[in-house]
Amino acid sequence: MCQHQPACPTAESADREAALLIAHHPEQGWSLLCNGVLLFEDTGELLPNGEIIAPHRPLGTIQVMTAA
């Protein structure tokens, strides 16, 4: 699917999110990568074969507040 040189990672590879953007629609919350992966703003993904990758946002750091 990818015509870039060097080729972008395939949809099956672990680094699939490193592929180049073909379409970006932030108002709708999704982007299409050149390997056919739909990447959603919540970090979920839809692979070309129909497989769903659940959102995988990194957990935020815990902030500890102390009273003065």
Short mmCIF file of C-alpha atoms in Angstrom, two decimals:
data_model
loop_
_atom_site.label_atom_id
_atom_site.label_comp_id
_atom_site.label_asym_id
_atom_site.label_seq_id
_atom_site.Cartn_x
_atom_site.Cartn_y
_atom_site.Cartn_z
CA MET A 1 0.00 0.00 0.00
CA CYS A 2 2.81 2.46 0.90
CA GLN A 3 4.74 3.97 -1.99
CA HIS A 4 7.28 5.85 0.16
CA GLN A 5 11.00 5.08 0.19
CA PRO A 6 11.92 3.73 2.65
CA ALA A 7 8.55 2.10 3.06
CA CYS A 8 6.43 2.94 6.09
CA PRO A 9 5.79 0.24 8.70
CA THR A 10 3.03 -2.19 7.79
CA ALA A 11 -0.31 -2.23 9.60
CA GLU A 12 0.76 -5.48 11.30
CA SER A 13 4.05 -4.16 12.71
CA ALA A 14 4.38 -2.86 16.26
CA ASP A 15 5.48 0.60 15.06
CA ARG A 16 2.53 1.00 12.65
CA GLU A 17 1.75 4.48 14.06
CA ALA A 18 5.01 5.77 12.55
CA ALA A 19 3.53 5.60 9.02
CA LEU A 20 2.94 8.89 7.19
CA LEU A 21 -0.43 10.65 7.32
CA ILE A 22 -2.53 10.58 4.17
CA ALA A 23 -5.63 12.27 5.61
CA HIS A 24 -6.11 14.14 8.86
CA HIS A 25 -9.54 15.15 10.17
CA PRO A 26 -9.12 16.50 13.71
CA GLU A 27 -12.65 17.89 13.69
CA GLN A 28 -13.89 14.30 13.33
CA GLY A 29 -11.20 12.79 15.56
CA TRP A 30 -9.40 10.50 13.09
CA SER A 31 -6.44 10.24 10.75
CA LEU A 32 -5.62 7.79 7.96
CA LEU A 33 -2.05 6.51 7.73
CA CYS A 34 -0.48 5.35 4.47
CA ASN A 35 -0.43 1.74 5.73
CA GLY A 36 -4.24 1.79 5.87
CA VAL A 37 -4.55 2.23 9.65
CA LEU A 38 -7.27 4.55 10.94
CA LEU A 39 -5.88 6.29 14.00
CA PHE A 40 -8.41 7.88 16.37
CA GLU A 41 -7.75 10.80 18.71
CA ASP A 42 -8.40 8.61 21.75
CA THR A 43 -5.40 6.51 20.50
CA GLY A 44 -7.62 3.64 19.37
CA GLU A 45 -6.94 2.15 15.95
CA LEU A 46 -8.76 0.28 13.21
CA LEU A 47 -6.51 -1.91 11.10
CA PRO A 48 -7.20 -2.60 7.41
CA ASN A 49 -8.18 -6.20 8.22
CA GLY A 50 -10.93 -4.94 10.58
CA GLU A 51 -9.02 -5.62 13.79
CA ILE A 52 -9.68 -3.07 16.53
CA ILE A 53 -6.86 -1.86 18.76
CA ALA A 54 -8.21 -0.44 22.01
CA PRO A 55 -7.14 3.06 23.07
CA HIS A 56 -3.74 3.01 24.72
CA ARG A 57 -3.15 6.47 26.12
CA PRO A 58 -0.27 6.63 28.54
CA LEU A 59 -1.36 7.02 32.12
CA GLY A 60 -0.79 10.51 33.46
CA THR A 61 1.67 11.09 36.23
CA ILE A 62 0.19 11.26 39.66
CA GLN A 63 0.56 14.68 41.17
CA VAL A 64 0.85 14.84 44.92
CA MET A 65 -0.31 18.05 46.53
CA THR A 66 0.58 19.00 50.06
CA ALA A 67 -1.15 21.55 52.23
CA ALA A 68 0.98 24.52 53.25
#
